[in-house]
Amino acid sequence: MLSAIYNGSTPAAVAIISISLILLSGFLMTRVTKRLKLPNVTAYITAGIIIGPFCLNMIPRQIIDGTAFLPDIALAFIAFNTGEFFRLSTLRKNGAKVVIITLLEALFASLLVFILTYFVLHLNIAFSIVLSALASATAPASTMMTIRQTGAKGDFVETLVQVVALDDIVGLLAYSVSISVALYSYSGEAFSIARIVQPVLTNLLVLLLGCLFGFALKYMLRPKTRSTDNRLIISVALLFAFCGVCTIFEVSPLLGCISMGTTYINITNDDKLFKQLNYFSPPILLLFFVRSGMSFDLGALFENSSSIGSAPLLLIGVLYFLVRILGKYIGSFLGCMLAKKPPETRNYLGLALIPQAGVAIGLAELGARTLRGETGAALLTIILASSVLYELIGPGCAKLSLYLSKSYSNKLEDLVDIPQSDSEGNKKTQLELLIERIQKIQEELPTYSINEDEKAYTEAAETHHNTILEEIKKENKGLSLK
């Protein structure tokens, strides 16, 4: 039925209907995953698999191919919002320790995956290098969502947030070097150190360009003179422009957008813009993840890919899933030991680093586009399949790590501090303590519950509406005087 509608429609109608189906399918799948207490990312990828060409085939291939720019746009939003966590005041506090932990957990994850793929499974060098580089990336969205839901705080949470943010930078640099080495291995030319130095220098230039865009964003927004709707328009326009520049030179926009966000937050301290973008970006991220799911060939997992080796993709995917978790845990444990972190942080940080979705999928999309053919398809298939598994268990493991590290508690006596004795020194009964705790919790509860991103976006809309009303009043006043 859909194919008949598509065949009799104009290209514009096909595109509009397809986008509508993608958005609706992603939303409807979240109704299922919400009941199962699973993250939205899992719902989006699953929806993409179902409506994609390898299942129900509800979206034409030209739409999937024509939206190849979505990974760049989605990475730009994810990376820019990650930059908010790189405040200089926070980095000065324990920046060196966080760098040590991040480097070790990323290194061990990549190293163990490379040993598995190249030396154990005997896969080709190009595929092994790129897959091991992607193993270093972690999903900041799942981790931050879990922290917000639990209200966790303390040294463990501060360390976790900074490690997850830095992790994306390490992952990008590792990917940039690995993809260059992989392409070089295909060329058959003699190895040159310049092949490693070149992508590092390129990313440093992108980092500098991101800083310049951050200053340009600050200058163009001028919070006191720009209306709130124009602030959103300008910031989105600059993010798109930056992505376009990076695409021209075939460079990932991730590092530059992190730099752009970091520069902006440190020179303006304007966190409202990040909240407004967080509230604006869900449809874009939904389109990106559903499209990634549509590119996922579930049947390919049960086949061999001769271009990378003789091992079945299903076996590679399962072993990658397990070995990466092991590498993250060992690396974070050793990093915390060297940084002299307390036992609660050292023992459980690795559990919180399991999630892997947005950045890894975005880089896998870029890698598949660069490597092409069966090698690129195999890379994307493994990352997508493992990301679904990571998102199934990742948030639960992150919540468990927050609980075991005593960053939050479900016990009533830990939520509020109540004196054990009254003013006369008499010890209170358990019933009296319980009543006082409940009363204090009720006093501390907000009068209404609203997401911070939604609040910032709503405030911006209200301000814009009031500005328009004031302008109308002035115009009417001027007319009445005439």
Coordinates of C-alpha atoms in Angstrom, one line a residue:
M1 CA 0.0 0.0 0.0
L2 CA 2.8 2.4 0.9
S3 CA 4.7 1.6 -2.2
A4 CA 1.6 2.5 -4.3
I5 CA 1.3 5.8 -2.5
Y6 CA 5.0 6.5 -3.0
N7 CA 4.9 5.6 -6.7
G8 CA 2.1 8.0 -7.4
S9 CA 3.5 10.9 -5.4
T10 CA 6.0 13.6 -6.1
P11 CA 9.5 13.5 -4.5
A12 CA 8.5 16.2 -2.0
A13 CA 5.4 14.2 -0.9
V14 CA 7.5 11.0 -0.5
A15 CA 10.0 12.9 1.7
I16 CA 7.3 14.5 3.9
I17 CA 5.4 11.2 4.4
S18 CA 8.7 9.4 5.2
I19 CA 9.8 11.9 7.8
S20 CA 6.3 11.7 9.4
L21 CA 6.5 7.9 9.5
I22 CA 10.0 8.1 11.0
L23 CA 8.9 10.5 13.8
L24 CA 5.7 8.6 14.6
S25 CA 7.4 5.2 14.6
G26 CA 10.1 6.5 17.0
F27 CA 7.5 8.0 19.3
L28 CA 5.2 4.9 19.3
M29 CA 8.2 2.6 20.1
T30 CA 9.0 4.8 23.2
R31 CA 5.6 3.9 24.6
V32 CA 6.8 0.3 24.6
T33 CA 10.3 0.9 26.0
K34 CA 8.9 3.3 28.6
R35 CA 6.9 0.4 30.2
L36 CA 10.1 -1.8 30.1
K37 CA 12.1 1.1 31.6
L38 CA 14.4 1.3 28.7
P39 CA 16.0 4.5 27.2
N40 CA 14.6 6.2 24.2
V41 CA 17.7 5.4 22.1
T42 CA 16.7 1.7 22.2
A43 CA 13.2 2.6 21.0
Y44 CA 14.5 4.7 18.1
I45 CA 17.0 2.1 16.8
T46 CA 14.3 -0.6 17.1
A47 CA 11.8 1.5 15.3
G48 CA 14.3 2.0 12.5
I49 CA 15.0 -1.7 12.2
I50 CA 11.2 -2.4 11.9
I51 CA 10.3 0.2 9.3
G52 CA 13.6 -0.1 7.4
P53 CA 14.4 -1.9 4.2
F54 CA 15.4 -5.1 6.0
C55 CA 12.0 -5.6 7.7
L56 CA 8.8 -3.8 6.7
N57 CA 10.5 -1.6 4.1
M58 CA 8.2 1.4 4.8
I59 CA 10.8 4.0 3.9
P60 CA 12.2 4.3 0.3
R61 CA 15.9 3.8 -0.1
Q62 CA 16.4 7.2 -1.7
I63 CA 15.2 8.8 1.6
I64 CA 17.7 6.9 3.6
D65 CA 20.5 7.7 1.2
G66 CA 19.4 11.3 1.0
T67 CA 19.6 11.9 4.7
A68 CA 23.3 10.9 5.0
F69 CA 23.9 14.3 6.5
L70 CA 22.0 13.5 9.7
P71 CA 24.9 11.9 11.6
D72 CA 26.9 15.1 11.2
I73 CA 24.0 17.3 12.4
A74 CA 23.2 15.0 15.4
L75 CA 26.9 14.8 16.4
A76 CA 27.0 18.6 16.3
F77 CA 24.1 18.9 18.8
I78 CA 25.5 16.1 21.1
A79 CA 29.0 17.6 21.0
F80 CA 28.0 21.2 21.6
N81 CA 25.9 20.3 24.6
T82 CA 28.8 18.2 26.0
G83 CA 30.9 21.3 25.9
E84 CA 28.8 22.7 28.8
F85 CA 30.6 20.3 31.2
F86 CA 34.1 21.7 30.5
R87 CA 33.9 24.8 32.7
L88 CA 37.4 26.0 33.6
S89 CA 36.4 26.1 37.3
T90 CA 35.6 22.4 37.3
L91 CA 38.6 21.4 35.3
R92 CA 41.0 23.3 37.6
K93 CA 39.6 21.3 40.5
N94 CA 40.6 17.8 39.4
G95 CA 41.4 18.0 35.7
A96 CA 44.7 16.1 35.8
K97 CA 43.1 13.2 37.7
V98 CA 40.2 13.0 35.3
V99 CA 42.5 13.0 32.3
I100 CA 44.5 10.0 33.8
I101 CA 41.3 8.0 34.4
T102 CA 39.9 8.8 30.9
L103 CA 43.0 7.9 29.1
L104 CA 43.4 4.6 30.8
E105 CA 39.7 3.5 30.5
A106 CA 39.7 4.4 26.9
L107 CA 43.1 2.9 26.2
F108 CA 42.2 -0.5 27.8
A109 CA 38.9 -0.7 26.0
S110 CA 40.5 -0.1 22.7
L111 CA 43.5 -2.3 23.4
L112 CA 41.5 -5.3 24.4
V113 CA 39.1 -5.0 21.5
F114 CA 42.1 -4.8 19.1
I115 CA 43.7 -7.9 20.6
L116 CA 40.4 -9.7 20.2
T117 CA 39.7 -8.7 16.6
Y118 CA 43.2 -8.8 15.1
F119 CA 45.1 -11.5 17.1
V120 CA 42.2 -13.8 18.3
L121 CA 39.6 -13.5 15.5
H122 CA 42.2 -12.7 12.8
L123 CA 40.1 -9.9 11.2
N124 CA 41.8 -7.5 8.8
I125 CA 43.9 -4.7 10.2
A126 CA 41.8 -1.8 8.9
F127 CA 38.6 -3.1 10.4
S128 CA 40.3 -4.1 13.7
I129 CA 41.8 -0.6 14.1
V130 CA 38.6 1.3 13.5
L131 CA 36.4 -0.9 15.7
S132 CA 38.9 -0.8 18.5
A133 CA 39.0 3.0 18.3
L134 CA 35.2 3.2 18.5
A135 CA 35.3 1.0 21.6
S136 CA 36.7 4.0 23.6
A137 CA 33.6 6.1 23.2
T138 CA 30.9 6.3 25.8
A139 CA 27.3 7.6 25.7
P140 CA 26.9 10.8 27.7
A141 CA 23.2 11.0 27.3
S142 CA 22.3 7.8 29.1
T143 CA 24.6 8.6 32.0
M144 CA 23.4 12.1 32.4
M145 CA 19.8 11.0 32.3
T146 CA 20.4 8.4 35.1
I147 CA 22.1 11.0 37.2
R148 CA 19.2 13.5 36.8
Q149 CA 16.7 10.8 37.6
T150 CA 18.4 9.7 40.9
G151 CA 19.5 13.2 42.0
A152 CA 23.0 11.7 42.7
K153 CA 25.8 13.9 43.8
G154 CA 29.3 13.8 45.2
D155 CA 32.9 13.0 44.1
F156 CA 31.8 9.9 42.1
V157 CA 29.2 11.9 40.1
E158 CA 31.7 14.8 39.4
T159 CA 34.4 12.4 38.3
L160 CA 31.9 10.4 36.1
V161 CA 30.5 13.5 34.3
Q162 CA 34.0 14.8 33.5
V163 CA 35.3 11.4 32.4
V164 CA 32.3 10.8 30.1
A165 CA 32.7 14.3 28.5
L166 CA 36.5 13.9 28.0
D167 CA 35.8 10.3 26.7
D168 CA 34.2 11.7 23.5
I169 CA 37.3 13.8 22.7
V170 CA 39.6 10.8 23.2
G171 CA 37.2 8.7 21.1
L172 CA 37.2 11.2 18.2
L173 CA 41.0 11.5 18.2
A174 CA 41.4 7.7 18.2
Y175 CA 38.8 7.5 15.4
S176 CA 40.6 10.1 13.3
V177 CA 43.9 8.4 13.6
S178 CA 42.5 4.9 13.1
I179 CA 40.5 5.8 9.9
S180 CA 43.6 7.4 8.4
V181 CA 45.7 4.3 9.2
A182 CA 42.9 2.0 7.9
L183 CA 42.7 3.9 4.5
Y184 CA 46.4 3.9 4.3
S185 CA 46.5 0.1 4.8
Y186 CA 44.3 -0.3 1.8
S187 CA 46.6 1.8 -0.4
G188 CA 49.5 -0.7 0.1
E189 CA 52.0 2.1 0.5
A190 CA 54.9 2.1 3.0
F191 CA 53.9 3.2 6.5
S192 CA 54.6 6.9 7.4
I193 CA 54.4 8.7 10.7
A194 CA 52.8 11.6 8.8
R195 CA 49.7 9.5 8.4
I196 CA 49.2 9.6 12.1
V197 CA 50.3 13.2 12.7
Q198 CA 48.1 14.6 9.9
P199 CA 44.7 13.7 11.4
V200 CA 45.9 14.9 14.8
L201 CA 46.9 18.3 13.4
T202 CA 43.7 18.5 11.4
N203 CA 41.6 18.0 14.5
L204 CA 43.7 20.6 16.3
L205 CA 42.8 23.1 13.6
V206 CA 39.1 22.0 13.9
L207 CA 39.4 22.6 17.7
L208 CA 40.7 26.1 17.0
L209 CA 38.0 26.8 14.5
G210 CA 35.4 25.7 17.0
C211 CA 36.8 28.2 19.5
L212 CA 36.4 31.0 16.9
F213 CA 32.8 29.9 16.3
G214 CA 32.2 30.0 20.0
F215 CA 33.4 33.6 20.1
A216 CA 31.3 34.4 17.1
L217 CA 28.2 32.8 18.8
K218 CA 28.8 35.0 21.8
Y219 CA 29.1 38.1 19.7
M220 CA 26.1 37.4 17.5
L221 CA 23.7 36.4 20.4
R222 CA 24.3 39.4 22.6
P223 CA 21.7 38.2 25.2
K224 CA 20.6 41.7 26.1
T225 CA 19.7 42.8 22.6
R226 CA 18.7 39.6 20.8
S227 CA 15.2 38.1 21.1
T228 CA 15.0 34.6 22.4
D229 CA 13.8 33.1 19.1
N230 CA 16.7 34.7 17.2
R231 CA 19.1 33.3 19.8
L232 CA 17.9 29.8 18.8
I233 CA 18.0 30.6 15.1
I234 CA 21.6 31.9 15.2
S235 CA 22.9 29.1 17.3
V236 CA 21.4 26.4 15.1
A237 CA 22.6 28.3 12.0
L238 CA 26.2 28.4 13.3
L239 CA 26.1 24.7 14.2
F240 CA 24.9 23.8 10.7
A241 CA 27.5 26.1 9.2
F242 CA 30.3 24.5 11.2
C243 CA 29.1 21.1 10.1
G244 CA 29.1 22.2 6.5
V245 CA 32.7 23.4 6.8
C246 CA 33.8 20.1 8.4
T247 CA 32.0 18.1 5.7
I248 CA 33.8 20.0 2.9
F249 CA 37.1 18.9 4.3
E250 CA 35.8 15.5 5.3
V251 CA 36.4 16.0 9.0
S252 CA 34.1 15.0 11.9
P253 CA 32.5 18.1 13.5
L254 CA 32.5 16.4 17.0
L255 CA 35.7 17.9 18.4
G256 CA 35.1 21.4 17.0
C257 CA 31.5 21.5 18.4
I258 CA 32.7 20.5 21.8
S259 CA 35.3 23.3 21.6
M260 CA 32.5 25.7 20.4
G261 CA 30.3 24.8 23.4
T262 CA 33.2 24.9 25.9
T263 CA 34.3 28.4 24.6
Y264 CA 30.7 29.7 24.8
I265 CA 30.0 28.5 28.3
N266 CA 33.3 29.8 29.7
I267 CA 33.0 33.3 28.2
T268 CA 29.3 33.9 28.8
N269 CA 28.2 31.4 31.6
D270 CA 25.0 31.3 29.7
D271 CA 23.6 27.8 30.4
K272 CA 20.1 28.6 29.2
L273 CA 21.1 28.3 25.6
F274 CA 22.2 24.7 26.2
K275 CA 18.9 24.0 27.9
Q276 CA 17.0 25.5 25.0
L277 CA 19.0 23.4 22.5
N278 CA 18.4 20.3 24.6
Y279 CA 14.7 20.9 24.3
F280 CA 14.9 21.7 20.6
S281 CA 17.1 18.7 19.5
P282 CA 15.0 15.6 20.3
P283 CA 13.3 15.4 16.8
I284 CA 16.7 15.7 15.1
L285 CA 18.2 13.0 17.4
L286 CA 15.2 10.8 16.8
L287 CA 15.6 11.1 13.0
F288 CA 19.3 10.2 13.4
F289 CA 18.8 7.1 15.5
V290 CA 15.8 5.8 13.6
R291 CA 17.8 6.3 10.4
S292 CA 20.7 4.4 11.9
G293 CA 18.3 1.6 12.7
M294 CA 17.1 1.5 9.1
S295 CA 20.7 1.0 8.0
F296 CA 21.0 -2.0 10.4
D297 CA 20.7 -5.4 8.5
L298 CA 19.7 -7.8 11.2
G299 CA 20.2 -10.8 8.9
A300 CA 23.8 -9.7 8.3
L301 CA 24.7 -10.7 11.9
F302 CA 24.2 -14.3 11.0
E303 CA 26.5 -14.2 8.0
N304 CA 30.2 -13.9 7.4
S305 CA 31.8 -10.9 5.8
S306 CA 34.7 -12.0 3.6
S307 CA 36.0 -8.5 3.4
I308 CA 37.0 -8.4 7.1
G309 CA 37.7 -12.1 7.9
S310 CA 36.1 -15.5 8.4
A311 CA 34.4 -14.9 11.8
P312 CA 30.6 -14.4 11.8
L313 CA 29.4 -10.9 12.6
L314 CA 27.3 -12.2 15.4
L315 CA 30.3 -13.7 17.2
I316 CA 32.3 -10.5 16.6
G317 CA 29.4 -8.4 18.0
V318 CA 28.9 -10.5 21.2
L319 CA 32.7 -10.7 22.0
Y320 CA 33.1 -6.9 21.3
F321 CA 30.2 -6.3 23.7
L322 CA 31.8 -8.3 26.5
V323 CA 35.5 -7.3 25.9
R324 CA 34.7 -3.6 25.8
I325 CA 33.0 -3.8 29.2
L326 CA 36.0 -5.6 30.6
G327 CA 38.4 -3.0 29.2
K328 CA 36.3 -0.1 30.5
Y329 CA 36.2 -1.6 34.0
I330 CA 39.9 -2.5 34.2
G331 CA 41.0 0.9 32.8
S332 CA 38.9 3.0 35.1
F333 CA 39.9 0.9 38.1
L334 CA 43.6 1.4 37.4
G335 CA 43.1 5.1 36.5
C336 CA 41.3 5.7 39.8
M337 CA 44.1 4.0 41.7
L338 CA 46.7 6.2 40.1
A339 CA 44.6 9.3 40.7
K340 CA 44.1 8.2 44.4
K341 CA 40.4 8.2 44.2
P342 CA 38.3 6.8 47.1
P343 CA 37.3 3.1 47.0
E344 CA 33.7 4.0 46.1
T345 CA 34.8 5.8 42.9
R346 CA 37.5 3.3 42.1
N347 CA 35.4 0.1 42.4
Y348 CA 32.2 1.2 40.6
L349 CA 33.2 3.9 38.0
G350 CA 33.6 1.2 35.3
L351 CA 30.0 0.1 35.7
A352 CA 28.8 3.7 34.8
L353 CA 30.9 3.7 31.6
I354 CA 29.1 0.9 29.9
P355 CA 26.5 2.8 27.8
Q356 CA 27.5 3.4 24.2
A357 CA 25.2 5.0 21.6
G358 CA 25.1 8.5 20.1
V359 CA 28.8 9.3 19.5
A360 CA 29.8 5.8 18.6
I361 CA 26.9 5.4 16.2
G362 CA 27.7 8.8 14.6
L363 CA 31.3 7.9 14.1
A364 CA 30.4 4.4 12.8
E365 CA 28.1 6.1 10.2
L366 CA 31.1 8.3 9.2
G367 CA 33.4 5.3 9.2
A368 CA 31.0 3.2 7.1
R369 CA 30.8 6.1 4.6
T370 CA 34.6 6.3 4.5
L371 CA 35.4 2.6 4.3
R372 CA 32.4 1.8 2.1
G373 CA 31.5 -1.7 0.8
E374 CA 31.2 -4.7 3.0
T375 CA 33.8 -3.4 5.5
G376 CA 31.8 -0.3 6.2
A377 CA 28.5 -2.2 6.4
A378 CA 30.0 -4.7 8.9
L379 CA 31.4 -1.9 11.1
L380 CA 28.0 -0.2 11.3
T381 CA 26.1 -3.5 11.9
I382 CA 28.3 -4.4 14.9
I383 CA 28.2 -1.0 16.5
L384 CA 24.4 -0.7 16.1
A385 CA 23.8 -4.2 17.4
S386 CA 26.1 -3.7 20.4
S387 CA 24.6 -0.3 21.1
V388 CA 21.2 -1.8 21.5
L389 CA 22.6 -4.2 24.0
Y390 CA 24.6 -1.5 25.8
E391 CA 21.4 0.7 26.0
L392 CA 19.5 -2.3 27.4
I393 CA 21.9 -2.8 30.3
G394 CA 23.8 0.5 30.5
P395 CA 21.4 2.7 32.3
G396 CA 20.7 -0.1 34.9
C397 CA 24.5 -0.5 35.5
A398 CA 24.9 3.3 35.8
K399 CA 22.2 3.5 38.4
L400 CA 23.7 0.5 40.3
S401 CA 27.1 2.2 40.3
L402 CA 25.6 5.4 41.7
Y403 CA 23.8 3.4 44.4
L404 CA 26.9 1.3 45.3
S405 CA 29.1 4.4 45.4
K406 CA 26.6 5.9 47.9
S407 CA 26.0 8.9 45.5
Y408 CA 22.3 8.5 46.3
S409 CA 20.1 6.5 48.6
N410 CA 16.6 5.1 48.6
K411 CA 16.5 5.1 52.4
L412 CA 14.2 7.7 53.9
E413 CA 16.7 8.5 56.7
D414 CA 19.4 9.4 54.2
L415 CA 17.2 11.9 52.2
V416 CA 16.8 14.5 55.0
D417 CA 18.7 15.3 58.2
I418 CA 16.4 15.3 61.3
P419 CA 17.6 15.9 64.9
Q420 CA 17.3 12.7 66.9
S421 CA 16.3 14.6 70.1
D422 CA 13.9 17.4 70.9
S423 CA 14.8 20.8 72.3
E424 CA 14.7 19.4 75.8
G425 CA 17.1 16.6 75.0
N426 CA 14.5 13.8 75.0
K427 CA 15.1 11.2 72.4
K428 CA 12.4 11.1 69.7
T429 CA 10.4 7.9 68.9
Q430 CA 10.7 6.2 65.5
L431 CA 7.2 7.4 64.7
E432 CA 8.0 11.0 65.5
L433 CA 11.2 10.9 63.4
L434 CA 9.2 9.4 60.5
I435 CA 6.6 12.1 60.6
E436 CA 9.2 14.9 60.8
R437 CA 11.1 13.4 57.8
I438 CA 7.9 13.2 55.7
Q439 CA 7.0 16.8 56.6
K440 CA 10.5 18.0 55.7
I441 CA 10.5 16.1 52.4
Q442 CA 7.1 17.7 51.5
E443 CA 8.5 21.2 52.3
E444 CA 11.5 20.6 49.9
L445 CA 9.3 19.2 47.1
P446 CA 8.8 21.7 44.2
T447 CA 5.3 23.0 43.7
Y448 CA 5.3 21.6 40.2
S449 CA 7.6 19.3 38.2
I450 CA 9.1 20.5 35.0
N451 CA 12.1 19.5 33.0
E452 CA 14.9 22.2 33.1
D453 CA 15.2 22.2 29.4
E454 CA 11.5 22.6 29.0
K455 CA 11.5 25.4 31.5
A456 CA 14.2 27.3 29.7
Y457 CA 12.4 26.8 26.4
T458 CA 9.1 27.9 27.8
E459 CA 10.6 31.0 29.4
A460 CA 12.2 31.9 26.1
A461 CA 8.8 31.5 24.3
E462 CA 7.0 33.6 27.0
T463 CA 9.6 36.4 26.8
H464 CA 9.3 36.5 23.0
H465 CA 5.5 36.6 23.3
N466 CA 5.6 39.5 25.8
T467 CA 8.0 41.4 23.5
I468 CA 5.6 41.1 20.6
L469 CA 2.7 42.3 22.8
E470 CA 4.8 45.3 23.9
E471 CA 5.6 46.2 20.3
I472 CA 1.9 45.9 19.3
K473 CA 0.9 48.2 22.2
K474 CA 3.5 50.8 21.1
E475 CA 2.2 50.6 17.5
N476 CA -1.4 51.0 18.7
K477 CA -0.4 53.9 20.9
G478 CA 1.3 55.6 18.0
L479 CA -1.8 55.1 15.8
S480 CA -4.1 56.5 18.4
L481 CA -1.9 59.6 18.8
K482 CA -2.1 60.2 15.1

